[in-house]
Coordinates of N, CA and C in Angstrom, one line a residue:
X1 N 40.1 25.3 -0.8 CA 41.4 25.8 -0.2 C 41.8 27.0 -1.0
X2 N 41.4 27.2 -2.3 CA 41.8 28.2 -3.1 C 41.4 29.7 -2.7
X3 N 39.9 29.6 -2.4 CA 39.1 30.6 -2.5 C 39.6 31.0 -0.6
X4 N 40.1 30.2 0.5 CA 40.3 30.4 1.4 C 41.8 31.6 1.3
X5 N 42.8 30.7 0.9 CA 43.9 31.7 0.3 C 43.3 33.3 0.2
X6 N 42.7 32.9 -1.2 CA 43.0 34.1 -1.4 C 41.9 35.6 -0.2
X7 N 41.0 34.3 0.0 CA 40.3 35.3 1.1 C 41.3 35.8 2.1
X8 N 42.2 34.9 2.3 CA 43.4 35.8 3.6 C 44.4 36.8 2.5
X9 N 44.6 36.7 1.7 CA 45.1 37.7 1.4 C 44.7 39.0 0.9
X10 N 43.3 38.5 0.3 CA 42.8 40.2 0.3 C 42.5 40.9 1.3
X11 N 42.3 40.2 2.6 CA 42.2 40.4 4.0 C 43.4 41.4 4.2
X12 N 44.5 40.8 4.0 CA 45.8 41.2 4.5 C 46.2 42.3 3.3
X13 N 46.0 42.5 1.8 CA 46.1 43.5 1.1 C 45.2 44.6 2.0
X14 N 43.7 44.5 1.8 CA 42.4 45.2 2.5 C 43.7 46.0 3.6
X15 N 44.3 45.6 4.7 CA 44.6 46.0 5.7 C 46.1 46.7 5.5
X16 N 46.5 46.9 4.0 CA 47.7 47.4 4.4 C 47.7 48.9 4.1
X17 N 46.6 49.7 3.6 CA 46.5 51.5 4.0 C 46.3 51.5 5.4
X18 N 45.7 51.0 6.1 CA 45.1 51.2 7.3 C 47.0 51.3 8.0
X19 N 47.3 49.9 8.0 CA 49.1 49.9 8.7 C 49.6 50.9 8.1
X20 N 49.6 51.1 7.4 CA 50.6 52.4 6.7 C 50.4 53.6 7.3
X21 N 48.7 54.1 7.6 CA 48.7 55.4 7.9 C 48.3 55.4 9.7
X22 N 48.6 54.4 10.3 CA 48.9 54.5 11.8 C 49.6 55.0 12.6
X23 N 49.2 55.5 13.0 CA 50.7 55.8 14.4 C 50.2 55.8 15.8
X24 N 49.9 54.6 15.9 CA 49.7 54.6 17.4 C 50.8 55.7 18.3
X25 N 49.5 56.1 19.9 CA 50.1 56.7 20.6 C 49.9 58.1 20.1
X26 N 49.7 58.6 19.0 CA 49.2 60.0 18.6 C 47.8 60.4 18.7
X27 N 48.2 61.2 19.5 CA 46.7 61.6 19.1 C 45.5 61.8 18.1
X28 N 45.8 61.5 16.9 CA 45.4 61.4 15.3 C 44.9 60.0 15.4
X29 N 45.1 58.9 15.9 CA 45.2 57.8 16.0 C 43.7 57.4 16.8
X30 N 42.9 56.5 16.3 CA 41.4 56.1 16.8 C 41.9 55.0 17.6
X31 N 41.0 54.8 19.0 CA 40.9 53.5 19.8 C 40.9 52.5 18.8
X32 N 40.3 52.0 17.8 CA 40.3 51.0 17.0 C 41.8 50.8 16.4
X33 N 42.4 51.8 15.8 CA 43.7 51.4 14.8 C 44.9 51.5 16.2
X34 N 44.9 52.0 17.1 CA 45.5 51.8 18.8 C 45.6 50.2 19.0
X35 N 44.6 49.7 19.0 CA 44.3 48.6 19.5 C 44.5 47.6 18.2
X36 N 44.6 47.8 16.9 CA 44.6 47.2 15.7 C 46.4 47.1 15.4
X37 N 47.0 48.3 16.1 CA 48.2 48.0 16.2 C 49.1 47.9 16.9
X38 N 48.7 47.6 18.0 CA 49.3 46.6 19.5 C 49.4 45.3 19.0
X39 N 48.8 44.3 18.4 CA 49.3 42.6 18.1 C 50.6 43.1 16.7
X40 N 50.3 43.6 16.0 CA 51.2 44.3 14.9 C 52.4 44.5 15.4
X41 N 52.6 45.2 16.6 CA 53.9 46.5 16.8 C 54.9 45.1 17.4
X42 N 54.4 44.1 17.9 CA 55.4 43.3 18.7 C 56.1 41.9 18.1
X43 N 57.2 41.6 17.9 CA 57.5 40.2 17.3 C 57.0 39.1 17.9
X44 N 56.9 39.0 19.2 CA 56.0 38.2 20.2 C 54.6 37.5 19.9
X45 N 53.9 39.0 20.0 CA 52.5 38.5 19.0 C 52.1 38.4 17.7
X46 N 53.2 38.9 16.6 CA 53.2 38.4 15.3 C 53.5 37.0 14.9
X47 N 54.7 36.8 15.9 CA 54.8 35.6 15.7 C 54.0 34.4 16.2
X48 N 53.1 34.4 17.5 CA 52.4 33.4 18.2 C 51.1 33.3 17.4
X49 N 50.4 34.4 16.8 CA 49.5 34.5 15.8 C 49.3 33.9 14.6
X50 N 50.9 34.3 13.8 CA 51.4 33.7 12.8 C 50.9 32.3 13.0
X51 N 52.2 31.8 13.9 CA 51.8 30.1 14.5 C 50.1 29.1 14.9
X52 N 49.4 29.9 15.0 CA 48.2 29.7 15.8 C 47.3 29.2 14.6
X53 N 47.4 30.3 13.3 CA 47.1 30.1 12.0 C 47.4 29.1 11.2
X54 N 49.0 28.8 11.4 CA 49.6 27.7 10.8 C 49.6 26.8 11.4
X55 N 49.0 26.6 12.4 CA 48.5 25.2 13.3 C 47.6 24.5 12.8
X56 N 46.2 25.8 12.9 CA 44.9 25.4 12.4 C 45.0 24.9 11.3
X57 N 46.1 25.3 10.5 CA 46.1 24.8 8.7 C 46.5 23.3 8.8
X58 N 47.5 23.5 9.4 CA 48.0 22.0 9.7 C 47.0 20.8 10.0
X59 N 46.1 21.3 10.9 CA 45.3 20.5 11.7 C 44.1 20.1 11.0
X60 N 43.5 20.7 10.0 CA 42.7 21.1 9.1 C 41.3 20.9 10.4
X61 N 40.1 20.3 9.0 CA 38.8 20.1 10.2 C 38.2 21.3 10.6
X62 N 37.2 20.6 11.4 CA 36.9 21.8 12.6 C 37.9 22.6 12.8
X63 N 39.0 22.3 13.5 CA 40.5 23.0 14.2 C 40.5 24.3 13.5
X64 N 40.5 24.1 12.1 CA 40.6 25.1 11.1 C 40.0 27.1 11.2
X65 N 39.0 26.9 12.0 CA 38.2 27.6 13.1 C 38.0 27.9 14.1
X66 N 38.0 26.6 14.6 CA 38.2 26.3 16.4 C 39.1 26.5 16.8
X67 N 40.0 26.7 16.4 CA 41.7 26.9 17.3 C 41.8 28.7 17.1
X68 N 41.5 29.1 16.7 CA 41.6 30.2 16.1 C 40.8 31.5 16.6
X69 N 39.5 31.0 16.5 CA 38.0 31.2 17.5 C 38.5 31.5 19.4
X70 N 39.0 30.1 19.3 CA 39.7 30.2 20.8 C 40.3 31.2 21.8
X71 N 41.5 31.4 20.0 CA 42.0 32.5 20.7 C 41.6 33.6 20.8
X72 N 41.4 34.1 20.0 CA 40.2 35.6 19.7 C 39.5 35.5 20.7
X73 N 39.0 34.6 21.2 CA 37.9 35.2 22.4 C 38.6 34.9 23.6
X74 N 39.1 34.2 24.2 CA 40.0 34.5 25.1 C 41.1 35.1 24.9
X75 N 41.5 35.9 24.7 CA 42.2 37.0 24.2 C 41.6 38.5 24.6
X76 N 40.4 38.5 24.3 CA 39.6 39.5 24.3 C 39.1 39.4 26.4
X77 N 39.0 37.8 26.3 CA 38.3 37.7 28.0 C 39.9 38.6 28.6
X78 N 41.2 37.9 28.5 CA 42.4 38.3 28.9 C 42.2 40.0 28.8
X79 N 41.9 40.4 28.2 CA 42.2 42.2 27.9 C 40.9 42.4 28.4
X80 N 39.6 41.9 28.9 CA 38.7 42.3 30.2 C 39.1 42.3 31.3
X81 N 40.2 41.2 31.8 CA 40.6 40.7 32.6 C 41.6 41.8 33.4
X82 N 42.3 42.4 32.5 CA 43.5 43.0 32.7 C 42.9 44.6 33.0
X83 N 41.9 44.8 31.6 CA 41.2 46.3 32.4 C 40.3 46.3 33.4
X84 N 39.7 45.4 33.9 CA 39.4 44.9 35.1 C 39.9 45.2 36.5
X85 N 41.5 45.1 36.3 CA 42.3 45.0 37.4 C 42.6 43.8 37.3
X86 N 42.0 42.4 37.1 CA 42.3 41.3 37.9 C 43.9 41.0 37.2
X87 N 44.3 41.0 38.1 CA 46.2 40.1 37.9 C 46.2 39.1 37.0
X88 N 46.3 38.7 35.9 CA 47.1 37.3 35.2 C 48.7 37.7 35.5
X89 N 49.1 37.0 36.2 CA 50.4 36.3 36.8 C 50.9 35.5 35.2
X90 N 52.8 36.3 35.3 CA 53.8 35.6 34.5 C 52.9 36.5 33.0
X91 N 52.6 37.3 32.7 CA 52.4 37.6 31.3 C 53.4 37.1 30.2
X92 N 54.4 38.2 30.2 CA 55.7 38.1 29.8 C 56.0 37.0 29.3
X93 N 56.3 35.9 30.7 CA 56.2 34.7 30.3 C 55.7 34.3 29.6
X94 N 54.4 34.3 29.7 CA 53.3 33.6 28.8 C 53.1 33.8 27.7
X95 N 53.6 34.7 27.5 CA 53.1 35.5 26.2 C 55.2 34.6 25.3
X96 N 56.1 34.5 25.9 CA 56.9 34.0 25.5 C 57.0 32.4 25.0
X97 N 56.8 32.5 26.4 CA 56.3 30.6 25.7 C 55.3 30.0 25.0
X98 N 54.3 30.7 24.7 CA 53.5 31.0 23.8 C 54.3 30.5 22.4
X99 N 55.2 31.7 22.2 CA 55.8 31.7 20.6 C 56.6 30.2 20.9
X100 N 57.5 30.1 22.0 CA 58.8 28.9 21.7 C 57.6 27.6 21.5
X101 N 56.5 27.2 23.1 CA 56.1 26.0 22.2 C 54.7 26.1 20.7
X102 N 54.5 27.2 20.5 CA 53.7 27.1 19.5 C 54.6 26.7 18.4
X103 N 56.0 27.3 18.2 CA 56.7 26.6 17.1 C 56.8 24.7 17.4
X104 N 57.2 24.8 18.5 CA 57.1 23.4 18.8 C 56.4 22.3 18.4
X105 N 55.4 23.0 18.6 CA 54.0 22.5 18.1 C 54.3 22.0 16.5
X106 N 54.5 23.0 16.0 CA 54.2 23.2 14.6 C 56.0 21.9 14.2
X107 N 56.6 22.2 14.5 CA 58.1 21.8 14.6 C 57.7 20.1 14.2
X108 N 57.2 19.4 15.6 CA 56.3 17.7 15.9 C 55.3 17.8 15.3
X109 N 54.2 18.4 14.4 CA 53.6 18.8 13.4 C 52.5 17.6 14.5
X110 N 52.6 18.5 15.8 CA 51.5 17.9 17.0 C 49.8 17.9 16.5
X111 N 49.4 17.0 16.7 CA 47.5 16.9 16.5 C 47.3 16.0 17.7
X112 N 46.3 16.8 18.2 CA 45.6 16.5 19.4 C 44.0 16.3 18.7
X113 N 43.1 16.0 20.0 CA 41.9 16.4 19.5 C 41.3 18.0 19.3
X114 N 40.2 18.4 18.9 CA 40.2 19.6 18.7 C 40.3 20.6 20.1
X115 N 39.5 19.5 20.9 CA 39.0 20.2 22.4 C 40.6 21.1 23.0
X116 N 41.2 20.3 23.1 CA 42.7 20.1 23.5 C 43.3 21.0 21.9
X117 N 43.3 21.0 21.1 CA 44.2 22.6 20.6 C 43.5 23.8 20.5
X118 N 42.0 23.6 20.8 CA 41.6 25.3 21.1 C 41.8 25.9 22.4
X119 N 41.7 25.0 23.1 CA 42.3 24.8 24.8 C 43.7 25.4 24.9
X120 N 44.3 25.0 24.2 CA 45.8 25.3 24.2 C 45.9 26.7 23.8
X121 N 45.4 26.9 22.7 CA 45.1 27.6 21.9 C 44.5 29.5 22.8
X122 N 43.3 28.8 23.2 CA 43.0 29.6 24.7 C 44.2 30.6 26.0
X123 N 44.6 29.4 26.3 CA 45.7 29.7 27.3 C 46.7 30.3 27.2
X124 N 46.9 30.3 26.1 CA 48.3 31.2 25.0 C 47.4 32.7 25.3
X125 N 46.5 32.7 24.5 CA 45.9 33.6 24.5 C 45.2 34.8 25.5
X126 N 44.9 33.9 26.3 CA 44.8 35.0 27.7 C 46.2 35.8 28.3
X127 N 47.2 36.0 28.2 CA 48.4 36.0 28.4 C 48.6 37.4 27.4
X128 N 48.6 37.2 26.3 CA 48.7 38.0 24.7 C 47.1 39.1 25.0
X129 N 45.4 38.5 25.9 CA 45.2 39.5 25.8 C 45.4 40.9 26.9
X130 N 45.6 39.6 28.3 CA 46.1 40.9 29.2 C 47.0 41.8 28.9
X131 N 48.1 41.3 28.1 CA 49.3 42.5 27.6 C 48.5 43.9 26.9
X132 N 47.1 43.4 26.3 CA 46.7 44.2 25.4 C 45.7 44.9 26.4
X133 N 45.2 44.6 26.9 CA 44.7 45.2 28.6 C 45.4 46.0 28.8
X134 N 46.4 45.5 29.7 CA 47.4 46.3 30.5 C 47.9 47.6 29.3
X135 N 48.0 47.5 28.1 CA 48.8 48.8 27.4 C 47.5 49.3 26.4
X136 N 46.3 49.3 26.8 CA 45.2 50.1 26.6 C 45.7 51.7 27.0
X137 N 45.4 52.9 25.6 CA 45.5 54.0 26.8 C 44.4 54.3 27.3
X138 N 44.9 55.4 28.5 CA 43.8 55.8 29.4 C 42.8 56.4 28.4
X139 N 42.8 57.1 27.3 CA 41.6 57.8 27.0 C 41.1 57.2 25.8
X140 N 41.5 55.6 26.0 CA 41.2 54.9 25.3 C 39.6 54.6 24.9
X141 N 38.4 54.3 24.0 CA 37.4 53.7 24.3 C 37.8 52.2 24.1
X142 N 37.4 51.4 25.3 CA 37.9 50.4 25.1 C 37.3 48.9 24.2
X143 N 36.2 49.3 23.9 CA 35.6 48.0 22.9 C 36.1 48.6 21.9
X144 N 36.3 49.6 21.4 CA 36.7 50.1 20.1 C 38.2 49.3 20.2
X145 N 39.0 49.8 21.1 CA 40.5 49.1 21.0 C 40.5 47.5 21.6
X146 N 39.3 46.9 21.7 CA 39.1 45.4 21.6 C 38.7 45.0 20.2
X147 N 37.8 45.9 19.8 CA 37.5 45.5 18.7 C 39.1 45.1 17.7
X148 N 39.6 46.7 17.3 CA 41.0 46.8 16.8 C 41.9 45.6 17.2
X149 N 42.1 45.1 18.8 CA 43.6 44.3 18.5 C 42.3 42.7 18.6
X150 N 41.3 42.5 18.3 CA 40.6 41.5 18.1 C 40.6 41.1 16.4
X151 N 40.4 42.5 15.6 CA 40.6 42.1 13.7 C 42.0 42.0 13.5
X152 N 43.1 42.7 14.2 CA 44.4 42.3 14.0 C 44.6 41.0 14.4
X153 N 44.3 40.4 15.0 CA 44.5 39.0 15.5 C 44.8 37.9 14.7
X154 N 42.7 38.3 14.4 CA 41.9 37.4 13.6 C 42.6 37.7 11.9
X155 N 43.3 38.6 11.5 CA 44.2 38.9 10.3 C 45.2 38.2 10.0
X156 N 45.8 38.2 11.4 CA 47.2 37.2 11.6 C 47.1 36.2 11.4
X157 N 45.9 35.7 12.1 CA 45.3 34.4 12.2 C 45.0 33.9 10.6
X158 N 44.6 34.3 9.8 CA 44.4 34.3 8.5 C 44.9 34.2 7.7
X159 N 46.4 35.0 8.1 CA 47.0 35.0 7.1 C 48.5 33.8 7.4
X160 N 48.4 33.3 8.7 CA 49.1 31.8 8.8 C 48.1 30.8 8.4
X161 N 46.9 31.1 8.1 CA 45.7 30.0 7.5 C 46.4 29.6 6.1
X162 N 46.1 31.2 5.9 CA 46.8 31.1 4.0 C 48.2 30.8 3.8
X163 N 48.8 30.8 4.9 CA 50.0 30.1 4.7 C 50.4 28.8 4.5
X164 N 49.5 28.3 5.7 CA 49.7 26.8 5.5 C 48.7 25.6 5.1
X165 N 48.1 26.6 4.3 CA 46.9 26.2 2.9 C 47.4 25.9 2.1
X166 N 48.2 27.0 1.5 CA 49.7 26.9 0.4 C 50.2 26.0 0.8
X167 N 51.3 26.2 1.7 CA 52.0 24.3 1.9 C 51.4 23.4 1.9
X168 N 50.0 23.2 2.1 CA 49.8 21.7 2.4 C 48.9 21.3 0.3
X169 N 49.3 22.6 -0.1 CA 48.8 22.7 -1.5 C 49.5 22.2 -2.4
X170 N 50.7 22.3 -1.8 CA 52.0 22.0 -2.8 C 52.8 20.6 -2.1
X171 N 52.1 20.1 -0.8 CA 52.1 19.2 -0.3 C 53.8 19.2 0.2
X172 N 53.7 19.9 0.9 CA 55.4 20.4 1.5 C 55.1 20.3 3.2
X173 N 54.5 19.2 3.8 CA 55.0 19.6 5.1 C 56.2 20.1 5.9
X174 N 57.1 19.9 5.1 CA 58.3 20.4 5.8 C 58.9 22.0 5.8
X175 N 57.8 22.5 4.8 CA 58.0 24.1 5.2 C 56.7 24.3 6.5
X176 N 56.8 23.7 7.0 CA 55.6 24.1 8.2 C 56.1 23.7 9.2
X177 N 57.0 22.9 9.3 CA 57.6 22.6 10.1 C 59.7 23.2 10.5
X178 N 59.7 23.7 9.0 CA 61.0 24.8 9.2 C 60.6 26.2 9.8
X179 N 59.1 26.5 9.3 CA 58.3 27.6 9.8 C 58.5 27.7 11.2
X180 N 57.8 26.2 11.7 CA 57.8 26.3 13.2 C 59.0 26.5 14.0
X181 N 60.5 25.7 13.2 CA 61.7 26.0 14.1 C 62.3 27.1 14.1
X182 N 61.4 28.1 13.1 CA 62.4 29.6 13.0 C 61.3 30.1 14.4
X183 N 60.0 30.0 14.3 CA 59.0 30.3 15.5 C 59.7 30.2 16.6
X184 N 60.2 29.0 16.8 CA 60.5 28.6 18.1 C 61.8 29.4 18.2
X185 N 62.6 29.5 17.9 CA 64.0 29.7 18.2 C 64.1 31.3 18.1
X186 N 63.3 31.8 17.5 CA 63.0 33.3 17.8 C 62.6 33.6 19.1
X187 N 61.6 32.8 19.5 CA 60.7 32.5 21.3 C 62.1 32.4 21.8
X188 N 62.9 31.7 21.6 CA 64.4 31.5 22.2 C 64.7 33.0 22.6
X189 N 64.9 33.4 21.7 CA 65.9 34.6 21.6 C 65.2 36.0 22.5
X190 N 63.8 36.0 22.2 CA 63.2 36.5 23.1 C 63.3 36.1 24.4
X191 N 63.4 35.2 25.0 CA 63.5 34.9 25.9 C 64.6 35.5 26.7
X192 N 65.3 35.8 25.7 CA 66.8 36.0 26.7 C 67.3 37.0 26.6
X193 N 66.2 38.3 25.5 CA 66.5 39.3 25.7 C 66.1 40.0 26.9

């Protein structure tokens, strides 16, 4: 558990020149750090990410990967899907309700079988990758800016790993579960902006 921590945090130190010296939308700016900072730029997907991480922690196991895995690759199918052309229907939505029941999730400190939370896990995520599809720029290369909002992801995802590694270290379920109601009730608030 230790050596996992701290692997997400050097991960998340590792990544903080790169955030610093971005600016998406400039021209200065590579298809990779474009697309590295689309899951970054939005409360929406910081927060569903965040959650997705602190799921897997929760869930331990396989899950620990699997749920996680999930998302990342359909995420990436979603942002084919979208540069594609093909329509995913209710994005917005999806990408909302995402955050309110992932806190939820985390809130009922829910366990399923694994099949059933990478599944979930999945479905969230096709939603989060069409957004990333759909706001690809045109002179974008686009595996470069798959790649980019694919390591942002898997960062986030990491660094809710190491989050709720720590809690379950100090044996605090109930910060994982206050975690989850600030999750959700932010999803709230989004919702109604």
């Amino acid at each position: 558990m230790r050596s996992s921590l701290k692997m997400g945090l050097a991960a998340l130190v590792a990544a903080i020149p790169a955030l610093a010296s971005a600016h998406p939308g400039h021209e200065h700016s590579t298809s990779f750090m474009t697309g590295f900072m689309h899951p970054m730029g939005g409360l929406d997907h910081l927060l569903a990410m965040l959650a997705i991480g602190l799921w897997a922690a929760s869930l331990g196991g396989r899950a620990l990967w699997a749920v996680p895995a999930a998302f990342v690759g359909t995420m990436l199918v979603g942002g084919g899907l979208a540069v594609a052309g093909v329509q995913v229907p209710f994005i917005e939505q999806g990408i909302v309700l995402s955050v309110i029941l992932m806190g939820a999730l985390l809130v009922g400190a829910a366990r399923f079988p694994v099949a059933v939370c990478a599944g979930t896990a999945g479905l969230f995520a096709l939603f989060h990758g069409a957004a990333h599809g759909l706001e690809m720029p045109l002179d974008a290369n686009g595996a470069e800016y798959a790649l980019g909002f694919a390591a942002a992801t898997a960062l986030l995802h990491v660094a809710g790993i190491g989050f709720g590694m720590a809690v379950a270290r100090f044996q605090a379920p109930i910060v994982t579960r206050v975690a989850g109601s600030f999750i959700a009730i932010a999803g709230l608030f989004l919702a109604m902006a």
